[in-house]
Coordinates of C-alpha atoms in Angstrom, one line a residue:
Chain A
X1 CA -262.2 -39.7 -30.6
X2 CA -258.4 -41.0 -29.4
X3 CA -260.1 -42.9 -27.1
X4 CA -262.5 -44.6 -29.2
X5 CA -259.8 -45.5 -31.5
X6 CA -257.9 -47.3 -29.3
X7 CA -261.3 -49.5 -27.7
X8 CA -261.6 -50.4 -31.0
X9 CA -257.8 -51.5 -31.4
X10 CA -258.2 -53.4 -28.4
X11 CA -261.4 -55.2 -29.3
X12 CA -261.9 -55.5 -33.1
X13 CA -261.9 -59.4 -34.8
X14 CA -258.8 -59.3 -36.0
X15 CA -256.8 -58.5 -32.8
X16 CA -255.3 -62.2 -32.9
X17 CA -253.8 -62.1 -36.1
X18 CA -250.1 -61.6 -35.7
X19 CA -249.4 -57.7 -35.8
X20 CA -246.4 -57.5 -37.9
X21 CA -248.6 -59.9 -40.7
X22 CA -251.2 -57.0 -40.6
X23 CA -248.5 -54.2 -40.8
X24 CA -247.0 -56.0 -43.6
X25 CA -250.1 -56.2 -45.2
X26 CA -250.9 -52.4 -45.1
X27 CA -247.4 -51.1 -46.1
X28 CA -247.6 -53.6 -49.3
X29 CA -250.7 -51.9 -50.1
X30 CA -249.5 -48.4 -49.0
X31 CA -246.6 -48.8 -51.3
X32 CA -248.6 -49.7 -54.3
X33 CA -250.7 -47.0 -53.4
X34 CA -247.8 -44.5 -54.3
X35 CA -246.7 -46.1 -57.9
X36 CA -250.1 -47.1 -59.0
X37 CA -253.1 -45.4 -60.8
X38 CA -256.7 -44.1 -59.9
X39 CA -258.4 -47.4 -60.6
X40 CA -255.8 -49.4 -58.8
X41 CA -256.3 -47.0 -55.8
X42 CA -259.9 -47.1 -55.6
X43 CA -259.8 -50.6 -55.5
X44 CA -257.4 -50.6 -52.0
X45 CA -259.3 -48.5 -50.7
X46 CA -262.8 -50.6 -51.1
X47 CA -260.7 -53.6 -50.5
X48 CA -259.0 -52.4 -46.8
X49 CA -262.4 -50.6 -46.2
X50 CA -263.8 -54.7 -46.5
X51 CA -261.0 -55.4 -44.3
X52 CA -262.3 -52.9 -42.1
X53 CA -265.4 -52.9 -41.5
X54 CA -266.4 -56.5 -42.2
X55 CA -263.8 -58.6 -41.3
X56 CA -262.4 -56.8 -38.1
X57 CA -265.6 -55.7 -37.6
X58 CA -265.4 -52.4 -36.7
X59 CA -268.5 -50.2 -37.3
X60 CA -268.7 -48.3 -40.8
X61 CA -269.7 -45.4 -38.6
X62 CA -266.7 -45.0 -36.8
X63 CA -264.7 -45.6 -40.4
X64 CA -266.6 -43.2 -42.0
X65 CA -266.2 -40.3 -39.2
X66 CA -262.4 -40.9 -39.8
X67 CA -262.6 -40.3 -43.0
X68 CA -264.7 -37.6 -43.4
X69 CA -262.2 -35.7 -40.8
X70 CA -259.9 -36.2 -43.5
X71 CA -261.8 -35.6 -46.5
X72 CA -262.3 -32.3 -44.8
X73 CA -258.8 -31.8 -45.3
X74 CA -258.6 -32.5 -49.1
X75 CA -261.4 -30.3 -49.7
X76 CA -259.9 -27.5 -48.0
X77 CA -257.1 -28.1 -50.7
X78 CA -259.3 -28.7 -53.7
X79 CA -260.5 -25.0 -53.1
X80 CA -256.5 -23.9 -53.7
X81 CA -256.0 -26.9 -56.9
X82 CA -259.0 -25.8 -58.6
X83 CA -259.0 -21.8 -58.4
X84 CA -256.1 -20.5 -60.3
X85 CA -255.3 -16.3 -61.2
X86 CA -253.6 -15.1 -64.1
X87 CA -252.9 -11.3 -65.0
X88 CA -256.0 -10.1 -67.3
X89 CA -253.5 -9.8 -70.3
X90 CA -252.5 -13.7 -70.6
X91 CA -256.0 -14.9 -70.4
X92 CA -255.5 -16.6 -74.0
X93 CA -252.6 -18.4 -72.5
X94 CA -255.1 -21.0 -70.3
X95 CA -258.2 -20.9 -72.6
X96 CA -257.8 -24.8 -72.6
X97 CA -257.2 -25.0 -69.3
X98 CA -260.3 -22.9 -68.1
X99 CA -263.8 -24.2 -67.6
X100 CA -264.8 -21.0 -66.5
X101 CA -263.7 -17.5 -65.7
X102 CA -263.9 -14.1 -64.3
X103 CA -261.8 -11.3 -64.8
X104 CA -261.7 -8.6 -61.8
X105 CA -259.3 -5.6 -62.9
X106 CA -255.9 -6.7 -63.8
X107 CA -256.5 -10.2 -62.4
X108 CA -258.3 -12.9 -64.3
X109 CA -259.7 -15.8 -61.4
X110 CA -260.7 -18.9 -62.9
X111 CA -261.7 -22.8 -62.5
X112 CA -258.9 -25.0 -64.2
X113 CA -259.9 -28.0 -65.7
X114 CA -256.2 -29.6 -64.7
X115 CA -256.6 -28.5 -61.2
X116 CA -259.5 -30.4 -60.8
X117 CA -258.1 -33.4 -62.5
X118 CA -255.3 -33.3 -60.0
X119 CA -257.8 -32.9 -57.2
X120 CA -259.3 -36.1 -57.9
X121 CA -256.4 -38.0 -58.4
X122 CA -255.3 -36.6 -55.2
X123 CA -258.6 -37.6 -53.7
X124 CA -258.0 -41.3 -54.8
X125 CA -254.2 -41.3 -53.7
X126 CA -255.4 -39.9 -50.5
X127 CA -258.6 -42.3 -49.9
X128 CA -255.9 -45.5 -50.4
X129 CA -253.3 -44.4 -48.4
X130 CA -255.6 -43.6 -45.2
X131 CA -257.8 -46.7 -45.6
X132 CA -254.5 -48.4 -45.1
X133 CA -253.3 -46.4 -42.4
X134 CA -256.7 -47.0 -40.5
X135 CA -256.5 -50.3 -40.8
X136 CA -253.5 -50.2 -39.0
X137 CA -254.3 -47.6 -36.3
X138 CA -257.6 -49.8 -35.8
X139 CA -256.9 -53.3 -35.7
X140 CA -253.1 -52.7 -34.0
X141 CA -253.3 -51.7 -30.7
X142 CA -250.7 -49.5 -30.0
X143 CA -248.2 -51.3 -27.6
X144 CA -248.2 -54.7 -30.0
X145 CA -247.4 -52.0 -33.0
X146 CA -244.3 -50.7 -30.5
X147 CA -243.3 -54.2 -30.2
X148 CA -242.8 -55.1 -33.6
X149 CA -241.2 -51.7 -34.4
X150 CA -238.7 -53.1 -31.5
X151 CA -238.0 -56.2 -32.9
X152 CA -237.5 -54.4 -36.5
X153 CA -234.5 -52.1 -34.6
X154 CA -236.2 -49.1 -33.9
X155 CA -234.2 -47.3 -31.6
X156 CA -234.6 -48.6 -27.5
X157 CA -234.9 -45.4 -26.2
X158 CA -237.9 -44.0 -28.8
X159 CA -239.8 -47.4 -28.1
X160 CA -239.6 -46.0 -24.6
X161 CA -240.4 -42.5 -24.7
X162 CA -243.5 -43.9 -26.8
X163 CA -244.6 -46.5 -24.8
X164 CA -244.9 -43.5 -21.8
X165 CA -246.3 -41.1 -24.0
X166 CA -248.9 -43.7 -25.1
X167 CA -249.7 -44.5 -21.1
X168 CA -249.4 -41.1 -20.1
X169 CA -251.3 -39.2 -22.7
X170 CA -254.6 -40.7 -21.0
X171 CA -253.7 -39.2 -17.7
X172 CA -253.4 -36.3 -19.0
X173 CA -256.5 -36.4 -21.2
X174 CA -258.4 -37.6 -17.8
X175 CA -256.5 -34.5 -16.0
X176 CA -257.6 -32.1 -18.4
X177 CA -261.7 -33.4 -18.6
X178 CA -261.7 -33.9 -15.0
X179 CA -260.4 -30.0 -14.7
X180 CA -263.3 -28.8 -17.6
X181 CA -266.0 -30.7 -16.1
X182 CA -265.1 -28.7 -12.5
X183 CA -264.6 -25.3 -14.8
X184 CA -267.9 -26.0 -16.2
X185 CA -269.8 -26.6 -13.2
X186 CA -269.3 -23.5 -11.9
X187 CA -270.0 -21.3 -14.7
X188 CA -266.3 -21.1 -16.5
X189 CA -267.1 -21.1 -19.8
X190 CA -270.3 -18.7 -19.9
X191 CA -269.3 -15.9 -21.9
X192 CA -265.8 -15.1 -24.2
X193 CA -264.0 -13.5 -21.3
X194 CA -264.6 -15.9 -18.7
X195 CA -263.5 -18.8 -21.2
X196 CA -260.7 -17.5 -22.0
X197 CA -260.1 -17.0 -18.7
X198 CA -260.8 -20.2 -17.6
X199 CA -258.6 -21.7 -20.3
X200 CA -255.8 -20.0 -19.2
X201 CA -256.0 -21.5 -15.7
X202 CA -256.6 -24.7 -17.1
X203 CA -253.4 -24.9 -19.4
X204 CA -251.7 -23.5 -16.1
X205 CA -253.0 -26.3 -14.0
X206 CA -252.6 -29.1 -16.6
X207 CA -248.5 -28.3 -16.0
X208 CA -248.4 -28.2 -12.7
X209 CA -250.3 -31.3 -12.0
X210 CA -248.1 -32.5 -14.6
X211 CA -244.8 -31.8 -12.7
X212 CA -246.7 -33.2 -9.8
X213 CA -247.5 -36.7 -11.7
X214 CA -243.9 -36.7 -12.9
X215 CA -242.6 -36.9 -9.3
X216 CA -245.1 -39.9 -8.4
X217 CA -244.4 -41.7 -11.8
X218 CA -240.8 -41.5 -11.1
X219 CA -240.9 -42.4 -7.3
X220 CA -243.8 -45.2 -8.3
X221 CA -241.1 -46.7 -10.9
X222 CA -238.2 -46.6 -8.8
X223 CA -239.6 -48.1 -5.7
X224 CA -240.4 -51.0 -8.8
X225 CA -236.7 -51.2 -9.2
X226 CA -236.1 -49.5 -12.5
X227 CA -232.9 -49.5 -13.8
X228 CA -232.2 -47.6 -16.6
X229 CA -234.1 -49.3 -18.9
X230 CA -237.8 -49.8 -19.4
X231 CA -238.5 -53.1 -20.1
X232 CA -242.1 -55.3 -20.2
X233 CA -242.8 -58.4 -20.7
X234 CA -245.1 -59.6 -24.2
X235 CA -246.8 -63.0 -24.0
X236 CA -246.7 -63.4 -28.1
X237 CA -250.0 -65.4 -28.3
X238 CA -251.3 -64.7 -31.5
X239 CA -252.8 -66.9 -34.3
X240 CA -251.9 -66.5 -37.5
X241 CA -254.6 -67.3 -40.1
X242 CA -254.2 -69.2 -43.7
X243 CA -257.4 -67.8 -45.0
X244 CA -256.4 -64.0 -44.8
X245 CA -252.8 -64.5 -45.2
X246 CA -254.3 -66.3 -48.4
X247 CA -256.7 -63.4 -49.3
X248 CA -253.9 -60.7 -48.4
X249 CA -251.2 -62.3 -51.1
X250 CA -253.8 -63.4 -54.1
X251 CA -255.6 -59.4 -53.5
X252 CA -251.7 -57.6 -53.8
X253 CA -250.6 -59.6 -56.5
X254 CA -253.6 -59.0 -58.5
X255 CA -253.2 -55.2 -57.6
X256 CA -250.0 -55.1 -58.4
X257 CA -250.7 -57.5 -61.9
X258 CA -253.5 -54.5 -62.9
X259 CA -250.9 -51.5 -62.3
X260 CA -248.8 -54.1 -64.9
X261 CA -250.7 -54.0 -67.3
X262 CA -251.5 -50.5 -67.2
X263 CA -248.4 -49.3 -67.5
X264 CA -247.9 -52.1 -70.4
X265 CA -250.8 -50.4 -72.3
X266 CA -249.3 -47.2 -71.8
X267 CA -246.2 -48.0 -73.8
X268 CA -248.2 -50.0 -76.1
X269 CA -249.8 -47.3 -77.1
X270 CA -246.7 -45.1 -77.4
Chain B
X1 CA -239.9 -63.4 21.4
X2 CA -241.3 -61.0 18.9
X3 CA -238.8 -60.4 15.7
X4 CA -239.0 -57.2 14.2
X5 CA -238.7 -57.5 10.1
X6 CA -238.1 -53.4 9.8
X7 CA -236.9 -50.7 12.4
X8 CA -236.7 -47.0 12.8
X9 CA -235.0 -45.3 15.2
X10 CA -234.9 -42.4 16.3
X11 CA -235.4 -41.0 12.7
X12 CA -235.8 -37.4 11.0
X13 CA -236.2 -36.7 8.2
X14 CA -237.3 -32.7 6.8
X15 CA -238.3 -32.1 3.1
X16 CA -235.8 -30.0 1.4
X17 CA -236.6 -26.4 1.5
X18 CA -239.1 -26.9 4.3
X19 CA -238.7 -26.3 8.1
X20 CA -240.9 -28.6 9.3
X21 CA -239.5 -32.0 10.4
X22 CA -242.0 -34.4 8.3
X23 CA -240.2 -37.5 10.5
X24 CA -239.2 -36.0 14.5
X25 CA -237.3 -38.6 16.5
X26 CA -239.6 -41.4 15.0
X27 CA -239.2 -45.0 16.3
X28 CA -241.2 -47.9 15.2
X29 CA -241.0 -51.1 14.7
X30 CA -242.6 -53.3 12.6
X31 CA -243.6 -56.9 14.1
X32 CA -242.8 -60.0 11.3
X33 CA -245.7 -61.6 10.5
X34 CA -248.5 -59.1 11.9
X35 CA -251.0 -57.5 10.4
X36 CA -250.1 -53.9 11.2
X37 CA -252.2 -50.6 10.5
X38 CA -250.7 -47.0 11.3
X39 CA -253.0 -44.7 11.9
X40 CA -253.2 -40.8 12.4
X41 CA -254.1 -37.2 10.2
X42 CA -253.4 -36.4 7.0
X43 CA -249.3 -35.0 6.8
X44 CA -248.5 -36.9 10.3
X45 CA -246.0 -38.5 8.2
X46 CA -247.6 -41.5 7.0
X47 CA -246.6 -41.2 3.3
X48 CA -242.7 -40.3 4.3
X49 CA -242.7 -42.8 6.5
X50 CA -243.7 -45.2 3.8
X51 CA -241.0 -43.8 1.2
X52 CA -238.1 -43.8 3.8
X53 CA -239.1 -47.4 4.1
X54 CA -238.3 -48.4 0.8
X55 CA -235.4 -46.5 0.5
X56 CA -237.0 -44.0 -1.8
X57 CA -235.7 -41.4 0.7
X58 CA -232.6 -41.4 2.8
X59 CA -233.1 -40.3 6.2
X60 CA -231.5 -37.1 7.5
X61 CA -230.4 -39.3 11.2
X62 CA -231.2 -41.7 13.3
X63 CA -230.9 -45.6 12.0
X64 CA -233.2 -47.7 9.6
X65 CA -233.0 -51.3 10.0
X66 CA -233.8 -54.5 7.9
X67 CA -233.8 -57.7 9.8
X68 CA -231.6 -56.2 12.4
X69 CA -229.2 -54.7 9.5
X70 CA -228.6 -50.9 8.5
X71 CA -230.2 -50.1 5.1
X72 CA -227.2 -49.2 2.8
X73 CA -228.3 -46.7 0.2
X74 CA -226.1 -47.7 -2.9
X75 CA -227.7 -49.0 -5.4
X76 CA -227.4 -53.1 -5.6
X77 CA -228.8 -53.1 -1.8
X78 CA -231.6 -50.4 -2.8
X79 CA -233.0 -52.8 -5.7
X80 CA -232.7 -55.8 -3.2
X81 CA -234.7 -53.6 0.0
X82 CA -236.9 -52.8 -3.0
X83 CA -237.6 -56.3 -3.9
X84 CA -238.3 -57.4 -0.4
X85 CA -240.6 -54.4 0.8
X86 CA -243.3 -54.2 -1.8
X87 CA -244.6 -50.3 -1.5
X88 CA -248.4 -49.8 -2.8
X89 CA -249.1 -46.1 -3.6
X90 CA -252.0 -44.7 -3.0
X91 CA -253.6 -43.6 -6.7
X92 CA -252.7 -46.4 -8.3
X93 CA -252.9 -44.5 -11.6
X94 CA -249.3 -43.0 -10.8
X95 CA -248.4 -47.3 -10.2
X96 CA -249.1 -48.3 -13.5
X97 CA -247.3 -47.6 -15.9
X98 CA -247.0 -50.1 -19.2
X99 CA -250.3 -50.2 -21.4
X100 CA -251.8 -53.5 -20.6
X101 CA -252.2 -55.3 -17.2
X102 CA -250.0 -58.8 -18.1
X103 CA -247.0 -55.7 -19.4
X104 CA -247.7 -53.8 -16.1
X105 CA -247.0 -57.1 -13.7
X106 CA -244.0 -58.0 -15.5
X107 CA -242.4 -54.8 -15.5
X108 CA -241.1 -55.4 -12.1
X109 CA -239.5 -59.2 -12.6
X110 CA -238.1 -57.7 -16.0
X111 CA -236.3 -55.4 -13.8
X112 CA -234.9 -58.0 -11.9
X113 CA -233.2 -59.2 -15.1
X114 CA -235.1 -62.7 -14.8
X115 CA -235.1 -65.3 -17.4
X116 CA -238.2 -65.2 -19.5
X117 CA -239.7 -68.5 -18.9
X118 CA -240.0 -67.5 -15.3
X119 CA -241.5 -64.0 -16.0
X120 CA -244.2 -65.8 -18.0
X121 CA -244.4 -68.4 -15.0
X122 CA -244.7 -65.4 -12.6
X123 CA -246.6 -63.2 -14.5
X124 CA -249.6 -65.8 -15.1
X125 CA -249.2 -67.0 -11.5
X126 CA -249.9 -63.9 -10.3
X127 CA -253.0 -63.4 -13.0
X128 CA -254.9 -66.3 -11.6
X129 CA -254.4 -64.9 -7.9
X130 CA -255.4 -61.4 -8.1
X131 CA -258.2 -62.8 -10.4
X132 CA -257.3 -60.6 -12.9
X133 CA -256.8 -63.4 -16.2
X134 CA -259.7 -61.9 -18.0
X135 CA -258.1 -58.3 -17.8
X136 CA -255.0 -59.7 -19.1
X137 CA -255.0 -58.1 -22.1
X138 CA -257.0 -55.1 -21.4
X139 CA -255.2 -51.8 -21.5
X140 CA -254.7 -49.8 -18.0
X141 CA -256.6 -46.7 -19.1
X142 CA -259.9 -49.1 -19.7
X143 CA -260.0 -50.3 -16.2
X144 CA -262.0 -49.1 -13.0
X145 CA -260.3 -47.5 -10.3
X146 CA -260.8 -51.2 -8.4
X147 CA -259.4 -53.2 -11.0
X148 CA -256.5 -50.8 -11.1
X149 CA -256.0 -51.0 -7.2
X150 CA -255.9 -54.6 -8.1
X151 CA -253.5 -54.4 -10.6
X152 CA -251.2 -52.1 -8.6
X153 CA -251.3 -55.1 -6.2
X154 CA -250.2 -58.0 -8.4
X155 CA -247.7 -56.0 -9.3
X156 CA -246.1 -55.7 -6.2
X157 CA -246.7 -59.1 -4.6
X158 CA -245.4 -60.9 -8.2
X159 CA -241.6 -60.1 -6.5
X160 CA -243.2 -61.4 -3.8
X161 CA -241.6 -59.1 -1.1
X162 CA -241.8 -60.0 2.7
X163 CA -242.9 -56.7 4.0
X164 CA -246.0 -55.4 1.9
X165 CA -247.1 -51.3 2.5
X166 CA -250.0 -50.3 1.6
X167 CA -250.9 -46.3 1.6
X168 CA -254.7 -46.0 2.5
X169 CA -255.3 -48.5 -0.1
X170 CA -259.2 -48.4 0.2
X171 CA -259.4 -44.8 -0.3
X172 CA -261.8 -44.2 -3.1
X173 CA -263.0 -47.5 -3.1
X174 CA -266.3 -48.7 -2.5
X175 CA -267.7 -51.8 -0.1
X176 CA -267.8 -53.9 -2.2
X177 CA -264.3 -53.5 -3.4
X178 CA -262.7 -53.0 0.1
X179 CA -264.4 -56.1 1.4
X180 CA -262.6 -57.8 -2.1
X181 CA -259.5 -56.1 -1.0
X182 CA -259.6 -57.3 2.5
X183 CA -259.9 -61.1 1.4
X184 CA -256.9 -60.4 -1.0
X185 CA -255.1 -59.5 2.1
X186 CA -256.0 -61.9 3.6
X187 CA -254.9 -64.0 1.5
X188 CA -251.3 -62.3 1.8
X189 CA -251.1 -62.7 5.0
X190 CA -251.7 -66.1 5.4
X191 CA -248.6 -66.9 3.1
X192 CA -246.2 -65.2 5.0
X193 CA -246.1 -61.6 3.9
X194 CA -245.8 -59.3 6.8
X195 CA -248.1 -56.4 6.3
X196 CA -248.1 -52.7 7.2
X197 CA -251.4 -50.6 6.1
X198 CA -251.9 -47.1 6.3
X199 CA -255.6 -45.8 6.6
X200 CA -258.4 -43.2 7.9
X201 CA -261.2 -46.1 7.7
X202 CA -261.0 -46.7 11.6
X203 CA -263.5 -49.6 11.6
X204 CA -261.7 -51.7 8.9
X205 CA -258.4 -51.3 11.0
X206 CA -260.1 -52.9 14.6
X207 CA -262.1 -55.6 12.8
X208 CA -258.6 -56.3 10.7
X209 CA -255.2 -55.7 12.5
X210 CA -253.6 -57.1 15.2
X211 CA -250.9 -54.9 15.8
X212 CA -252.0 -50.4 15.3
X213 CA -249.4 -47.8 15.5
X214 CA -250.5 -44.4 16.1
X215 CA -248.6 -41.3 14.6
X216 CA -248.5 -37.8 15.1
X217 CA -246.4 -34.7 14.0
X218 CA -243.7 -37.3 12.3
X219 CA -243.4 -39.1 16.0
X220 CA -244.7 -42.3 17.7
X221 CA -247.7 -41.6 19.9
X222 CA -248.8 -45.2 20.8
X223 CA -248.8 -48.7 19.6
X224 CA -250.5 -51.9 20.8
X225 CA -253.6 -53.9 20.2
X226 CA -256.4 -52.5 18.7
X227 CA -258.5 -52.6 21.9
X228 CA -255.8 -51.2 23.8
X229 CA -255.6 -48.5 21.8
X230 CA -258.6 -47.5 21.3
X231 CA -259.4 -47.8 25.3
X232 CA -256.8 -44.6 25.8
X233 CA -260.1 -42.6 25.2
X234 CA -258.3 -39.0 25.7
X235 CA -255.2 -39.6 23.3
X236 CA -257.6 -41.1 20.7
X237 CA -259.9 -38.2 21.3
X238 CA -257.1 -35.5 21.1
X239 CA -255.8 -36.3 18.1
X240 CA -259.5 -36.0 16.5
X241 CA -259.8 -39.8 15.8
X242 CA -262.9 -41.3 16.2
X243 CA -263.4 -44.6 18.3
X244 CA -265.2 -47.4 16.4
X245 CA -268.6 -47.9 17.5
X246 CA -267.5 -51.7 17.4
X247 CA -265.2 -51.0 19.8
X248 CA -267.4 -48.5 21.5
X249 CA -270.4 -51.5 21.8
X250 CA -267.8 -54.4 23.1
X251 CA -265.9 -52.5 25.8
X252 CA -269.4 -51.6 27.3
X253 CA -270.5 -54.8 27.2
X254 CA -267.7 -56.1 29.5
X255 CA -269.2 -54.0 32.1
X256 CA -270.8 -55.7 34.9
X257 CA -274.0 -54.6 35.3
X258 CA -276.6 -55.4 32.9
X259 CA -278.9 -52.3 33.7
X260 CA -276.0 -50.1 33.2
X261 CA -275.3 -51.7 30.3
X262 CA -278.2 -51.5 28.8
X263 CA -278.6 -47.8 29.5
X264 CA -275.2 -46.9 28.5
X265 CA -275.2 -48.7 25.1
X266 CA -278.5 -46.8 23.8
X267 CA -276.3 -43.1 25.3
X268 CA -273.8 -44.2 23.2
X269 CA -275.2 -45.5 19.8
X270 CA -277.6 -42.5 20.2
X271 CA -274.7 -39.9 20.3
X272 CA -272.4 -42.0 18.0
X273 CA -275.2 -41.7 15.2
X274 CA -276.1 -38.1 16.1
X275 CA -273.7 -35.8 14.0

């Protein structure tokens, strides 16, 4: 899946539009995403799914598997927001409250009605703020989002560490199939015992060959003349685009216009 | 006369912790301007060798010597040794080590502290040469193990060093990509670049070098020509090298006598075939 996110970083439509325009973009909307209400929220999150899927071009099913991983999540929540237990004796306490109920001994277990309020609006909350954080994870590819980070001060040495994690973390991942494919092959992972088994030689493996790959990497990097500081070279070649920039600015300000004048009504109303 | 660009001698070198000499008493030297190949079994000392060359590894005694001057090991005269012997490793995966391939070539010249108009320069030079413009932008982790080999390349010959090392740099590749790799070096070569190759493939080093070193247990065992080397039959055949049936088919057909010949070329391709 980490893989597939990145292929798509690399190759989806919008990859020439200047990264830090697109991160812009995403943490206006993210922001409004935390001030705003349901409505509002839905709307990001059909309007970055557009985005998405139509104009980078990135296929719904590979959106949709994201975000049904974390829709699994919120569900797994909802189960804790909507079940609520009393003691049997203040039971008149959340008649409101309760849609339904079922009293076991002392305890009284039932569905509140607020709970599951507060599950959806966490469900809306939730859909906004990830369609805007997939939009960033799928049309930034990873080193161009480290660059800007750079240029907006984030510290030298984590823009490092990154950048190697990010390079290295495939190696590994490669180590680590390569080792499971071999495991496999000869029967490791037939029954519990032998898995487990297995496992444990794997993980055992995986930090040896890691220590080994260290040693390379560093003698690789210094025979390149490193000195101190990791440094690359970016080619800044993007194109920035008047028609999305356009679309990007008229869509926030009318978001942000409808959270107005919701919160206008609300005091109107008052 | 011949000029030699790098020098060894008399050189040892042992692994921490280890007993074993990886490097005994070795002197070589390497020819400018040849096309060298160093032969001889895995942990003869090839790799070492190839480390203590670029001053990744400081020699335990004996002398190392650049164009006729000692290799100081502080650290201004390490980045320039560095600069002018380009070292290729074997798995390039351990070479690369930016996420895209234009990051990955400049990585080098940004060491160097270069302005950026001439990393650019540089950068895109070395694109167009190792054919490598569309992959520009690719990631490393997308690429085949070929286009990284090339990769790991550019890399090196963008500081465009004068002594290039290469460490069995067609291993895993296929024919197709060796032949590619060949013409590349070719190509080196032909600009100025002294080369030094390490490799098993025993055919590719007769039909390419002119100049083979033969190593064993960290030592020297013989240099020359190809052909010369490979017509000492009983070293060859000690150290459990094969002779290339090339070689095999030409040094039988200098013989005289065309019978002979005849019989003794069909003996041999028969038995060379047979395993």
């Amino acid at each position: 899946m980490k893989i597939q996110i990145d292929t798509v970083a690399y190759t989806n439509r919008l990859r020439w539009l200047p990264p830090e325009h697109k991160l812009t973009f995403a943490t206006t909307l993210f922001l409004i995403t935390f001030v705003s209400h349901p409505t509002v929220q839905i709307l990001i999150a059909v309007w970055m799914s557009i985005w998405i899927v139509v104009y980078a071009g990135i296929s719904a099913k590979v959106y949709l598997k994201l975000l049904y991983v974390a829709l699994l999540f919120w569900l797994t929540s909802l189960f804790a927001l909507a079940f609520n237990i009393v003691a049997s004796d203040s039971v008149a306490n959340i008649q409101n409250d309760a849609l339904a109920g079922l009293t076991i001994g002392f305890f009284h277990i039932y569905i509140s009605f607020n709970g599951i309020l507060q599950g959806l609006s966490i469900l809306t909350r939730a859909l906004a703020s990830l369609s805007c954080l997939y939009f960033v994870m799928l049309t930034i590819p990873f080193s161009e989002l480290l660059e800007v980070l750079r240029r907006i001060g984030l510290p030298e040495l984590l823009c490092e560490i990154l950048l190697l994690m990010y390079r290295f973390i495939f190696v590994l991942l490669n180590t680590a199939s390569q080792l499971w494919t071999a495991q496999q092959a000869r029967f490791g992972y037939r029954t519990f015992n032998t898995s487990i088994k297995s496992l444990g030689l794997l993980v055992g493996q995986l930090f040896k060959r890691t220590l080994e790959n260290y040693r390379q990497v560093s003698l690789s990097v210094e025979s390149r003349g490193f000195n101190g500081q990791f440094r690359v070279w970016h080619p800044y070649r993007y194109r920035p685009s008047k028609r999305y920039t356009v679309e990007a600015i008229i869509g926030s300000t009318i978001l942000l216009g409808l959270e107005l004048l919701n919160h206008a009504r609300i005091y109107t109303r008052v | 006369m011949q000029e030699f660009i790098l020098e060894f001698e008399q050189v040892d070198y042992n692994y921490p912790n280890t007993k074993n000499k990886a490097l005994n008493g070795l002197t070589l030297k390497i020819p400018t301007g040849k096309k060298c190949a160093l032969i001889g079994q895995n942990g003869c000392g090839k790799t070492t060798f190839f480390l203590l060359c670029n001053g990744l590894y400081q020699r335990n005694s004996g002398r190392i010597l650049w164009k006729k001057r000692p290799i100081d090991y502080n650290r201004k005269s390490l980045i320039q040794l560095r600069q002018k012997v380009g070292l290729i490793f074997q798995d390039p995966e351990q070479q690369l080590v930016a996420s895209t391939v234009e990051e990955d070539i400049s990585y080098g010249l940004c060491n160097l502290g270069l302005p950026e108009t001439e990393i650019k320069a540089r950068v895109e030079q070395a694109l167009v040469e190792f054919g490598l413009t569309e992959l520009a932008q690719r990631p490393v982790h997308h690429m085949s193990l070929g286009q990284k080999k090339r990769v790991s390349i550019a890399d090196v010959m963008v500081l465009q060093p004068e002594l290039l090392l290469l460490d069995e740099p067609t291993a895993y590749l296929d024919k197709l990509h060796t032949h590619n790799l060949m013409t590349t070096l070719k190509k080196i070569h032909s600009s100025g670049t002294t080369i030094l190759m390490a490799s098993h493939d025993l055919d590719l080093v007769y039909r390419w070098a002119d100049w083979v070193f033969v190593m064993g247990d960290g030592r020297l065992l013989l240099e020359g020509k190809p052909a010369e080397i490979f017509n000492q039959r009983e070293i060859i055949e000690e150290l459990r090298l094969e002779i290339p049936l090339i070689h095999e088919i030409v040094s039988t057909l200098e013989l005289i006598d065309e019978k002979a010949v005849l019989q003794k070329l069909k003996q041999q391709i028969s038995n060379q075939f047979q395993f």
